[in-house]
Coordinates of C-alpha atoms in Angstrom, one line a residue:
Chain A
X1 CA -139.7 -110.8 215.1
X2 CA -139.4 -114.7 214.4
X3 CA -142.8 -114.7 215.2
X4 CA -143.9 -112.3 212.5
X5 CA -141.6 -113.9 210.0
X6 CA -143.1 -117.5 211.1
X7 CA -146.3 -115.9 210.3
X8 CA -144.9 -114.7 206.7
X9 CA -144.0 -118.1 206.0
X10 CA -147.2 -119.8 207.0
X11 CA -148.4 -117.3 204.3
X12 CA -146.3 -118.6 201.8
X13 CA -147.5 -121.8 202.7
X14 CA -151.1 -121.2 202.3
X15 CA -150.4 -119.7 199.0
X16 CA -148.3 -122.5 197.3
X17 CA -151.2 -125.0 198.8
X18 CA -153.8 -122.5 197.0
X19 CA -151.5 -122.4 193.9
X20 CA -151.3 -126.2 194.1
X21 CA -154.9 -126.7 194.3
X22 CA -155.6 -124.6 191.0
X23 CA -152.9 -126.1 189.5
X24 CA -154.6 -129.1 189.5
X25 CA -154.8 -131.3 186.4
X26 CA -156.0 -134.4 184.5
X27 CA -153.3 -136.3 187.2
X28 CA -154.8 -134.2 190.0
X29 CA -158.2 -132.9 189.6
X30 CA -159.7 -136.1 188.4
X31 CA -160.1 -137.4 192.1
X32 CA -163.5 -136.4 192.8
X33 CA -164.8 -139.1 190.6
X34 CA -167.7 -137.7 189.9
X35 CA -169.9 -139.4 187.0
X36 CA -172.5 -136.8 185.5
X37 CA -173.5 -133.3 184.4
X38 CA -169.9 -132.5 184.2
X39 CA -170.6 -129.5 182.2
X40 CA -172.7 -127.7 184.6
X41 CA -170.7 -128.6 187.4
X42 CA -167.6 -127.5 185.7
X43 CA -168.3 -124.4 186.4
X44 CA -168.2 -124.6 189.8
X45 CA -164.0 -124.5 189.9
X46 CA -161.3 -124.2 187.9
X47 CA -160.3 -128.0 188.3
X48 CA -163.8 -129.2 186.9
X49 CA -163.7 -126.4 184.1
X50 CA -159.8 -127.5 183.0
X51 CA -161.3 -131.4 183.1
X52 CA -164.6 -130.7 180.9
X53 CA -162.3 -128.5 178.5
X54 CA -159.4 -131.3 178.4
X55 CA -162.9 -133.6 177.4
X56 CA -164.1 -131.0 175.2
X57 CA -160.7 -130.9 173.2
X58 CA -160.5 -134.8 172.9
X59 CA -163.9 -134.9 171.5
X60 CA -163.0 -131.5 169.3
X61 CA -160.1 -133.6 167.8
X62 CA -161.2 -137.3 167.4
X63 CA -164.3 -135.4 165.4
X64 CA -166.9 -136.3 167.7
X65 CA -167.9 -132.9 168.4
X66 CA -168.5 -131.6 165.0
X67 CA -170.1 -128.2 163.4
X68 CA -168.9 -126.2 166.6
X69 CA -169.5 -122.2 166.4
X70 CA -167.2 -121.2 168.9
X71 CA -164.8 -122.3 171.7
X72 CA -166.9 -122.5 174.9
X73 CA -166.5 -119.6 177.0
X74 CA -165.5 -121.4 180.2
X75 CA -162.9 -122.9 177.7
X76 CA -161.1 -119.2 177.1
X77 CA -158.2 -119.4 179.4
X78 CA -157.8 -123.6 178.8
X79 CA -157.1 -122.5 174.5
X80 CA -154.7 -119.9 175.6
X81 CA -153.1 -121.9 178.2
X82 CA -152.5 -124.8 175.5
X83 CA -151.6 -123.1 172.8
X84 CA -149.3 -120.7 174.1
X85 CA -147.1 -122.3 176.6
X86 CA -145.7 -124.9 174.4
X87 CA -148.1 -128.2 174.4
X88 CA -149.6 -127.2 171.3
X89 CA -146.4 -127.6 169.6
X90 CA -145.6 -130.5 171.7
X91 CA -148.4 -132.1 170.3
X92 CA -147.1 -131.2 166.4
X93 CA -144.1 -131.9 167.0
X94 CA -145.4 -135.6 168.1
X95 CA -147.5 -135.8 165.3
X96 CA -144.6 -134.4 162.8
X97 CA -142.2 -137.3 164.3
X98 CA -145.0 -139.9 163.6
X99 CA -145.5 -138.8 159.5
X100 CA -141.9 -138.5 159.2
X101 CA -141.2 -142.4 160.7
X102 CA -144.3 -143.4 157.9
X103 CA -142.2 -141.2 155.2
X104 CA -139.1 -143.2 155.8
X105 CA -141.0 -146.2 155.8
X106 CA -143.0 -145.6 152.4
X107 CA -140.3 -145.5 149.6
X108 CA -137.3 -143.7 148.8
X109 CA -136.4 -142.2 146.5
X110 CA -140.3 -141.1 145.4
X111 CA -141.3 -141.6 141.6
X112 CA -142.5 -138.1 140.2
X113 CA -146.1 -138.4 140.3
X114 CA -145.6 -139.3 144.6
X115 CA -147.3 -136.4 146.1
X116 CA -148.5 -135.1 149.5
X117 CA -151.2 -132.6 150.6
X118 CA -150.6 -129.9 153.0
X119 CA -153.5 -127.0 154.3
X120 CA -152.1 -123.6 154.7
X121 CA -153.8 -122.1 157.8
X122 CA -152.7 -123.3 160.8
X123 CA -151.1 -126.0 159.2
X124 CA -148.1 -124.3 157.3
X125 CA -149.0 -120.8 158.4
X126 CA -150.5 -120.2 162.2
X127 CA -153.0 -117.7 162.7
X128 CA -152.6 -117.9 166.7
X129 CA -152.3 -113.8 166.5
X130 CA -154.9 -113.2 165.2
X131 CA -157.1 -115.7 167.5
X132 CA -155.5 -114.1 170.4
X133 CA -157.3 -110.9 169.6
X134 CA -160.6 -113.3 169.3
X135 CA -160.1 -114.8 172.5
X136 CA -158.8 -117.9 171.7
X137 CA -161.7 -118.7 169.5
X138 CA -164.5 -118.1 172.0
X139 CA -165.9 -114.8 170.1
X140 CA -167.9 -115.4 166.7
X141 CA -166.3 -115.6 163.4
X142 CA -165.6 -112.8 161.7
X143 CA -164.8 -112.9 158.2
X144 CA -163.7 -109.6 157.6
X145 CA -161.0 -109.2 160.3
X146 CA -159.7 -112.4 159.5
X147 CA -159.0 -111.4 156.1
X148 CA -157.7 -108.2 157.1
X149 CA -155.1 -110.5 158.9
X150 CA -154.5 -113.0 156.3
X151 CA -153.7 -109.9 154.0
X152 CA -151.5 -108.5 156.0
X153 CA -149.1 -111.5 155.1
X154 CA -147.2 -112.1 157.9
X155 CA -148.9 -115.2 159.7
X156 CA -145.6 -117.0 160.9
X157 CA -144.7 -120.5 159.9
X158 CA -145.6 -123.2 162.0
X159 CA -142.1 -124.4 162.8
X160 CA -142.9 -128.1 163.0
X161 CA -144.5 -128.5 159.5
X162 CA -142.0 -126.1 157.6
X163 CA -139.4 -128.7 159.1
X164 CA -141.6 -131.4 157.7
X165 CA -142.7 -129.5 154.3
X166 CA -138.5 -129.3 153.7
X167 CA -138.0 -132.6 154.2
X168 CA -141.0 -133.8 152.1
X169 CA -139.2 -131.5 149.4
X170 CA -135.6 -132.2 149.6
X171 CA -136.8 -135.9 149.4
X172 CA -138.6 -134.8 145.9
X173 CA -141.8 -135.6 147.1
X174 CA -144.2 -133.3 145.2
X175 CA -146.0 -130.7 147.6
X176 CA -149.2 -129.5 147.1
X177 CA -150.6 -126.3 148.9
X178 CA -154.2 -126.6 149.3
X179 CA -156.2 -124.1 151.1
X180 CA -159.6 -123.0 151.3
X181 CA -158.6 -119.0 150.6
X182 CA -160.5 -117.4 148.6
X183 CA -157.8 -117.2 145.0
X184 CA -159.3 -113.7 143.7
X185 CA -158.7 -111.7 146.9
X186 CA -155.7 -113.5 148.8
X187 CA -153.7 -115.8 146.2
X188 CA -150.7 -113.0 145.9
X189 CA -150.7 -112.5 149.5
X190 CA -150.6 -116.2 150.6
X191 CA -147.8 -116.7 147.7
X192 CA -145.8 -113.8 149.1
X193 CA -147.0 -114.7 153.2
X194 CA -145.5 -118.9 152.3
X195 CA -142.2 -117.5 150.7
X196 CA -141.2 -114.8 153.2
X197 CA -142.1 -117.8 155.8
X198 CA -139.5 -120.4 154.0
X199 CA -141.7 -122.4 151.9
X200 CA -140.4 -122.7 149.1
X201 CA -139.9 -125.7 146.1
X202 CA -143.6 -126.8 146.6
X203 CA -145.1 -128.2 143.6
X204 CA -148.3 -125.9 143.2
X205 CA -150.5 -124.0 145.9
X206 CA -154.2 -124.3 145.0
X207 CA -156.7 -121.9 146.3
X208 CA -160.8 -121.9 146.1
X209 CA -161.5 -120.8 142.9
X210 CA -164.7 -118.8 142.4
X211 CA -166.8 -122.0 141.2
X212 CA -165.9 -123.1 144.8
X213 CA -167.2 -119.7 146.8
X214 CA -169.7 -121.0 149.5
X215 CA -169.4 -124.5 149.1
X216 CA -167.8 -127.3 151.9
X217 CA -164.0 -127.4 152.2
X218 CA -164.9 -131.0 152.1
X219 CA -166.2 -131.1 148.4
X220 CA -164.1 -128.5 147.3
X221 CA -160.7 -130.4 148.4
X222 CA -162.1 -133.9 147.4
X223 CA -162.8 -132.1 144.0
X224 CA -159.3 -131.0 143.7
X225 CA -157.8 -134.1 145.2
X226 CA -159.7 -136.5 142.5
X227 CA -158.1 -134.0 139.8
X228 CA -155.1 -134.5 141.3
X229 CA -155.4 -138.2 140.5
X230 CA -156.6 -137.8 137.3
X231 CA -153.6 -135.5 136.2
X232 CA -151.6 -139.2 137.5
X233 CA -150.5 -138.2 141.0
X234 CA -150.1 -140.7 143.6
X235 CA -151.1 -139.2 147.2
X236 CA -149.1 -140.3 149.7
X237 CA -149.8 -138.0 152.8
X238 CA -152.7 -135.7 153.4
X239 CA -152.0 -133.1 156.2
X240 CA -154.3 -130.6 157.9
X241 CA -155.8 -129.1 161.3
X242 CA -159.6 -129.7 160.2
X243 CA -161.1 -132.8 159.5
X244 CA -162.5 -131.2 156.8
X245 CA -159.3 -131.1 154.9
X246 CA -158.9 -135.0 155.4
X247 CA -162.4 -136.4 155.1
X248 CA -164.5 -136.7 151.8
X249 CA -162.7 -138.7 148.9
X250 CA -159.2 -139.3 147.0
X251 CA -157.6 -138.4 150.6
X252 CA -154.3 -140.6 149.8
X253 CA -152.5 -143.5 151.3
X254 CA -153.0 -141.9 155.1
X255 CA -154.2 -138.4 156.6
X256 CA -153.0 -136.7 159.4
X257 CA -155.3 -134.3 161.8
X258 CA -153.0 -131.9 163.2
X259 CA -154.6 -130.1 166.7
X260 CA -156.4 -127.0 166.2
X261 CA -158.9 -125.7 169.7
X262 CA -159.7 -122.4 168.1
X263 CA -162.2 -123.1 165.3
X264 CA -164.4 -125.6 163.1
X265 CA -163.9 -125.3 159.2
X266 CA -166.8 -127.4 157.4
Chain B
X1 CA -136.8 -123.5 219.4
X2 CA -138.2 -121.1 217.2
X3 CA -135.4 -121.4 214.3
X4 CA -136.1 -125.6 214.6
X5 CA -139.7 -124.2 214.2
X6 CA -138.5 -122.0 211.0
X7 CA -136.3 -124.9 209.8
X8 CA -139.3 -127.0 209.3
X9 CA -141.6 -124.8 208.1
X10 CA -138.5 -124.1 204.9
X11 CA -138.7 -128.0 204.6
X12 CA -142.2 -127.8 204.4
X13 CA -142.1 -125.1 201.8
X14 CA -139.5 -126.8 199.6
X15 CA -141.2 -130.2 199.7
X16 CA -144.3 -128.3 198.7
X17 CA -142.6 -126.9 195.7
X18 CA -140.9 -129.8 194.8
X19 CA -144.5 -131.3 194.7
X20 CA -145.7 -128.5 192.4
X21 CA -142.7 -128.9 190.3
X22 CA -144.0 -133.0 189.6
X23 CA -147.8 -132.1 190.0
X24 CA -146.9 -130.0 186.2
X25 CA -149.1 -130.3 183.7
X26 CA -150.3 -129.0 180.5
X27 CA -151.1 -126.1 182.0
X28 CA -148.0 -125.8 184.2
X29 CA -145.2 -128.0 182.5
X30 CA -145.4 -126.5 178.8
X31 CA -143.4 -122.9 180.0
X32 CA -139.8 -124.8 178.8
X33 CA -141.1 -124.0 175.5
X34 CA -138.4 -127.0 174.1
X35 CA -139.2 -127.5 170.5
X36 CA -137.9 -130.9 169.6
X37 CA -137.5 -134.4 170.5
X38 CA -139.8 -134.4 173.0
X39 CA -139.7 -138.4 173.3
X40 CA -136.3 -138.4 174.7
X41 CA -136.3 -135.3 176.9
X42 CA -139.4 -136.4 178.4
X43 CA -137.7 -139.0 180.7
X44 CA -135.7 -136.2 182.0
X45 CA -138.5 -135.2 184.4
X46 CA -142.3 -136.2 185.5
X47 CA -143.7 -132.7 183.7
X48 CA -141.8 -134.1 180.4
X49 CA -142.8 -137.1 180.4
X50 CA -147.2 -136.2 181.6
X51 CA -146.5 -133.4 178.2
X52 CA -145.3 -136.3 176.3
X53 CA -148.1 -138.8 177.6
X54 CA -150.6 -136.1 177.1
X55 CA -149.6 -135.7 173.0
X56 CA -149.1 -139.4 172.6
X57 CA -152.6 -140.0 173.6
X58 CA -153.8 -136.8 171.7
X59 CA -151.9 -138.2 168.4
X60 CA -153.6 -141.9 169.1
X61 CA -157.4 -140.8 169.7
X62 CA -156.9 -138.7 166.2
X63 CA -155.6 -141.6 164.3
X64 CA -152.6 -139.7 163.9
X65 CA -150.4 -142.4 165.5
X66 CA -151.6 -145.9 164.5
X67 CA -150.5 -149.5 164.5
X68 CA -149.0 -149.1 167.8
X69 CA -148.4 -152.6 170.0
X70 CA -148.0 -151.1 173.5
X71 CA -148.5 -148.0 175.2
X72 CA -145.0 -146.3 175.9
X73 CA -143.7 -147.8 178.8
X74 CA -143.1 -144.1 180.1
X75 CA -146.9 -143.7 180.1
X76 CA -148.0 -146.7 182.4
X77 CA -148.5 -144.1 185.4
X78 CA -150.5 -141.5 183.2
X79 CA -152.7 -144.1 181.8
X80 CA -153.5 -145.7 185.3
X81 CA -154.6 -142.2 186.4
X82 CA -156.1 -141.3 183.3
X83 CA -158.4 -144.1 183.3
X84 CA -159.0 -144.6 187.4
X85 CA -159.2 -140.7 188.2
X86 CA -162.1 -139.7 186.7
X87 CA -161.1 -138.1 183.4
X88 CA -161.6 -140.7 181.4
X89 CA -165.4 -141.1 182.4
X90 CA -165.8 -137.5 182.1
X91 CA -164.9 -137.7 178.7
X92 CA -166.7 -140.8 177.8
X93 CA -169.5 -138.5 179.4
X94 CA -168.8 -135.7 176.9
X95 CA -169.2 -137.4 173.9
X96 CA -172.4 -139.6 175.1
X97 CA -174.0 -136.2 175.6
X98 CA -172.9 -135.3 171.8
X99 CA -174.5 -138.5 170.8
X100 CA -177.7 -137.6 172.6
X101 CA -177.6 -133.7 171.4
X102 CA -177.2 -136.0 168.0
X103 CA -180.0 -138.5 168.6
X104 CA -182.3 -135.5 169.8
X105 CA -182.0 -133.3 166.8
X106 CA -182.2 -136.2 164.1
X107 CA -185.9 -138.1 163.7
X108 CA -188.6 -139.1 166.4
X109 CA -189.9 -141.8 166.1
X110 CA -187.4 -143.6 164.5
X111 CA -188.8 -145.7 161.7
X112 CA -188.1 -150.0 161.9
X113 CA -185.5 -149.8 159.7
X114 CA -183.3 -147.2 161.6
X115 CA -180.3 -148.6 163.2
X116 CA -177.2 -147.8 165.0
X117 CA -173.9 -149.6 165.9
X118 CA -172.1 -150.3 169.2
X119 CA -169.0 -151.9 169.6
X120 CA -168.5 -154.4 172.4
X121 CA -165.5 -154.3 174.1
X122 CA -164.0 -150.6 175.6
X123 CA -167.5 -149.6 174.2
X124 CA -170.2 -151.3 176.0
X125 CA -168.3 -153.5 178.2
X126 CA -165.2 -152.2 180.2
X127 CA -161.6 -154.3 180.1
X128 CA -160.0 -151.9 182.2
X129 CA -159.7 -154.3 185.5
X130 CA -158.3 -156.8 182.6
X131 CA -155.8 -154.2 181.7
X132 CA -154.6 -153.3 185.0
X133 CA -152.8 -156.3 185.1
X134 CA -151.4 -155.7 181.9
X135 CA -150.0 -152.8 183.4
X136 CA -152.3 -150.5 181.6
X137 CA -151.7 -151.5 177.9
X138 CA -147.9 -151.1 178.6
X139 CA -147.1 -155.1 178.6
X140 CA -147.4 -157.1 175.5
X141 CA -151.2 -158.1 174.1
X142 CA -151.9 -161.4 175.6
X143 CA -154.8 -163.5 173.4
X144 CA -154.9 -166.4 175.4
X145 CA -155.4 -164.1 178.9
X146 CA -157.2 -161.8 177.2
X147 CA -159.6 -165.1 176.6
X148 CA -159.2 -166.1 180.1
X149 CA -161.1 -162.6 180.8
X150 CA -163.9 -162.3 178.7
X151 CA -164.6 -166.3 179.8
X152 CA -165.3 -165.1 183.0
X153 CA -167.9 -163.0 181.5
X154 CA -168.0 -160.4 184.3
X155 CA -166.8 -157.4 182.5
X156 CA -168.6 -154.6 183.9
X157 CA -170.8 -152.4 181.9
X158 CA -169.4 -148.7 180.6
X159 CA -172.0 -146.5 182.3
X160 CA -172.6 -143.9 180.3
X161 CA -172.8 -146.4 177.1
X162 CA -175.0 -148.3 179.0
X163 CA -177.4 -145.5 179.3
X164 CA -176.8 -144.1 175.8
X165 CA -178.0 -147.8 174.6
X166 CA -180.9 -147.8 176.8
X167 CA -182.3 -144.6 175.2
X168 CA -181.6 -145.8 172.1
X169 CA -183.5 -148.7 172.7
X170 CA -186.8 -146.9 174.2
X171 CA -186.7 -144.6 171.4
X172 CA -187.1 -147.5 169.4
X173 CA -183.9 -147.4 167.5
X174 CA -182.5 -151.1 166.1
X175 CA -179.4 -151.4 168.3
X176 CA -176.5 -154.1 166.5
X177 CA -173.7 -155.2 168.9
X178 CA -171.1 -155.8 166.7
X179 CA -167.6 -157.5 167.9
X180 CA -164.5 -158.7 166.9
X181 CA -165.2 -161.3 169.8
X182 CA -164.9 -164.8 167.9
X183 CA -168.1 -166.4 168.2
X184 CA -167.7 -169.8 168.5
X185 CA -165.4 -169.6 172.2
X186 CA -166.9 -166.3 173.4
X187 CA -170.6 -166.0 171.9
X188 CA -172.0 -167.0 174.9
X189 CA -170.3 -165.9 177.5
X190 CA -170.8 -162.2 175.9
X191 CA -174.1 -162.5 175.4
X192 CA -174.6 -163.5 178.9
X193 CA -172.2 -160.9 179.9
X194 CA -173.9 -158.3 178.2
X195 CA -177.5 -159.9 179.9
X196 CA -175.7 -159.4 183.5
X197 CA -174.9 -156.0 182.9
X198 CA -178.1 -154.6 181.6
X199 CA -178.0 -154.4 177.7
X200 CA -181.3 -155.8 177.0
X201 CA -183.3 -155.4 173.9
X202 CA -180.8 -154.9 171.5
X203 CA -181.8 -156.4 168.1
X204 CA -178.8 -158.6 167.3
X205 CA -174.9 -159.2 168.7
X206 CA -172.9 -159.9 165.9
X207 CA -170.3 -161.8 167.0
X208 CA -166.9 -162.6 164.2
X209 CA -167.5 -165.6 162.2
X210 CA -164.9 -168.4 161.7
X211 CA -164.8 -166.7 157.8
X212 CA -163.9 -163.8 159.2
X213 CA -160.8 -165.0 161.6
X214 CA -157.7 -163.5 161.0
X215 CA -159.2 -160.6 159.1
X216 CA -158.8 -157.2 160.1
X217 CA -161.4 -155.7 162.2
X218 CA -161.9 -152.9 159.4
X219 CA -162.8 -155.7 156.6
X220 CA -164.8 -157.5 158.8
X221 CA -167.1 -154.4 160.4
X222 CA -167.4 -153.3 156.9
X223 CA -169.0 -156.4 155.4
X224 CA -171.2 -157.2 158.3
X225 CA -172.3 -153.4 158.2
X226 CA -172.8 -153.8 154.3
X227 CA -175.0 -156.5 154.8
X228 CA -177.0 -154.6 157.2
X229 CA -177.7 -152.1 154.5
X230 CA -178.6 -155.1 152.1
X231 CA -181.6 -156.0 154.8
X232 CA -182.3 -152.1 154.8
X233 CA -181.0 -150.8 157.9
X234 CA -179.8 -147.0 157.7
X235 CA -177.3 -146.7 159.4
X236 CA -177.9 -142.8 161.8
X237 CA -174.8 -143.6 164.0
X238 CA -171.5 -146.1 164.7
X239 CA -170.1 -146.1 167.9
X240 CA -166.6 -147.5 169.0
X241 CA -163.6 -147.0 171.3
X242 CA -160.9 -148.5 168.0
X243 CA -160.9 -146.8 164.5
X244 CA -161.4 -150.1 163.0
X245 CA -164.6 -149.4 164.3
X246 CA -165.6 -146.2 162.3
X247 CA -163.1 -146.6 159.7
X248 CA -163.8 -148.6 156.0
X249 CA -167.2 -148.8 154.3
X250 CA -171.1 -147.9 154.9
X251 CA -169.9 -146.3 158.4
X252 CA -173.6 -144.7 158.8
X253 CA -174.6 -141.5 159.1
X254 CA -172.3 -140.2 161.9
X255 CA -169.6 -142.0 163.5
X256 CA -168.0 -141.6 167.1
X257 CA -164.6 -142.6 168.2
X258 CA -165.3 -143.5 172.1
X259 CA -161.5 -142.8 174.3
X260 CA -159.3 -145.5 174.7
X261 CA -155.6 -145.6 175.4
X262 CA -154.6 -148.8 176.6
X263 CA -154.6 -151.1 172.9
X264 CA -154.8 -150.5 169.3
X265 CA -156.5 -152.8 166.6
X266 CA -156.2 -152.9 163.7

């Protein structure tokens, strides 16, 4: 008998060593030292794959990895990892702390041409359900499902940036909305999608007009941030997951990259 | 003798849990799912405070969180292993095969007037021996140690920069060093430095002129890159570990933010 329950427990200990060993992490994995190829070898265990996707999301998000179709495959169970068992908001919540120390540094209170940019999708609005059914961004884009989703209008609120969105309105900063949704087919439903999701008192929401169908979120938000200027606004804050929302021109005092693994907007 | 032999194995077991319980990451440590400030709850356990660590370093290499004089005291323990364990090579590794994927599909061969830019320090040479007596970027920048360093001129080279220059070079690019080094104390000593660790046939090191001292790295880089443009260099690519590196004017075709967590500059 205590044999047999010796034996069970020598089980258990081979198991929490196993569990340890693919539990292993930046801290933990990163022993091996090894210098090259780290792509190819990454695939030969799930320590090596969970260190070339960590890489792979550093590189996504300091924009050195640019024009990317598609997760990487090997990279499928790292996005769903991070994004749903809480570092993703972690990481917003970081990044939320850090604009709202700058917004109590700028000036207070704000004149009424002191503005700030926000994106919509998967800035104020996460589309994580509907990615989950993609695989976390590993299969292709497909246009059609996602605006099946989108018109559904029920992408929750990213909790993080409503908190910062209310702030930056009960402050009486002016809050612009500016998304890259097509106006024509999905300006009612974003409308209706932001207010049942609690954001409300912004100053305008701007979608992609026809004249913009097809061409680069960057030109088409540096377009609409230059005539934001020109109508006398002064941009304070510029907040989005792509680059794309905060490269090109007119991009305001300072821009904030919030994370996003799943896709590449250009 | 067999309950003593039980006894132990249950100690084993718990100490081997307790060691998965520290060994979290963001992988393991993200399940609490707490939604707000992380900063302070982090000290409450080693999984809080890697999440934190993890975000903080996320938020820096996006620009998100700038200006910064130390790293977090909390951190010095997840920046030593960051940067001894292997993951930071493997992601310097990452985006050095970016730049090559970059270099590859661009234009062969280059014409005389093609150029790129490398930073010096944290780009092609490595302070991270400098730094670990600084406890990792955790104690206070030190100028006149920091001096003491670079005088020895034995700061080894970054490999995979090192070999990401060299191909540069045989493809016949026009590789510009260009530091915030002061020239008059250190121009010798780094171009000898540079000499001892293999970065040979570059076109010029650009070194920061008494004009220039005081200014910040952004103004300076700018200019000097401006006035490359003025001789007729085209910029294809900029390559630094600081955003005052890849930040400002006539940046070059493509620019690429190399990791570094231990110092900021601004």
């Amino acid at each position: 008998m205590a044999e047999r329950a010796m034996g069970e427990l020598l089980r258990v200990v081979m198991v929490l060593m196993l569990l340890m060993l693919a539990a292993e992490t930046e801290a933990m994995s990163s022993r091996r030292g090894n210098k090259r190829g780290k792509e190819e070898s990454s695939r030969s265990g799930e320590g090596d794959s969970m260190s070339f996707c960590l890489s792979w999301r550093l590189a996504v998000e300091a924009n050195n990895v640019v024009a990317w179709p598609t997760v990487p495959q090997q990279c499928s169970q790292y996005v769903e990892t991070y994004m749903m068992n809480g570092q993703y908001e972690r990481d917003l919540d970081l990044i939320v702390e850090e604009i709202l120390g700058y917004v109590n540094q700028t000036l207070l209170p704000p004149d009424p041409i002191d503005a700030w940019i926000l994106d919509v999708d998967d800035t104020c609005l996460s589309n994580i359900f509907y990615y989950k059914s993609k695989n976390y961004g590993c299969d292709p884009y497909d246009p059609s499902a996602f605006r099946k989703w989108a018109m559904t209008g029920r992408c929750p609120a990213i909790s993080s940036v409503l908190r910062l969105f209310s702030i930056l309105v009960d402050r009486g900063f002016k809050v612009f909305l500016l998304t890259g949704r097509d106006e024509e087919s999905l300006g009612e439903v974003t409308k209706n999608n932001l207010q049942n999701q609690g954001f409300v008192g912004y100053e305008r929401l701007i979608l992609r007009s026809a004249a913009y169908r097809g061409k680069s979120a960057v030109k088409y938000k540096s377009d609409v941030r230059k005539q934001l200027e020109e109508e006398g606004y002064r941009i304070w804050g510029n907040v989005g997951d792509q680059w794309s929302d905060i490269k090109g021109d007119y991009l305001g005092n300072r821009t904030f990259k919030l994370p996003n693994p799943m896709y590449f907007v250009p």
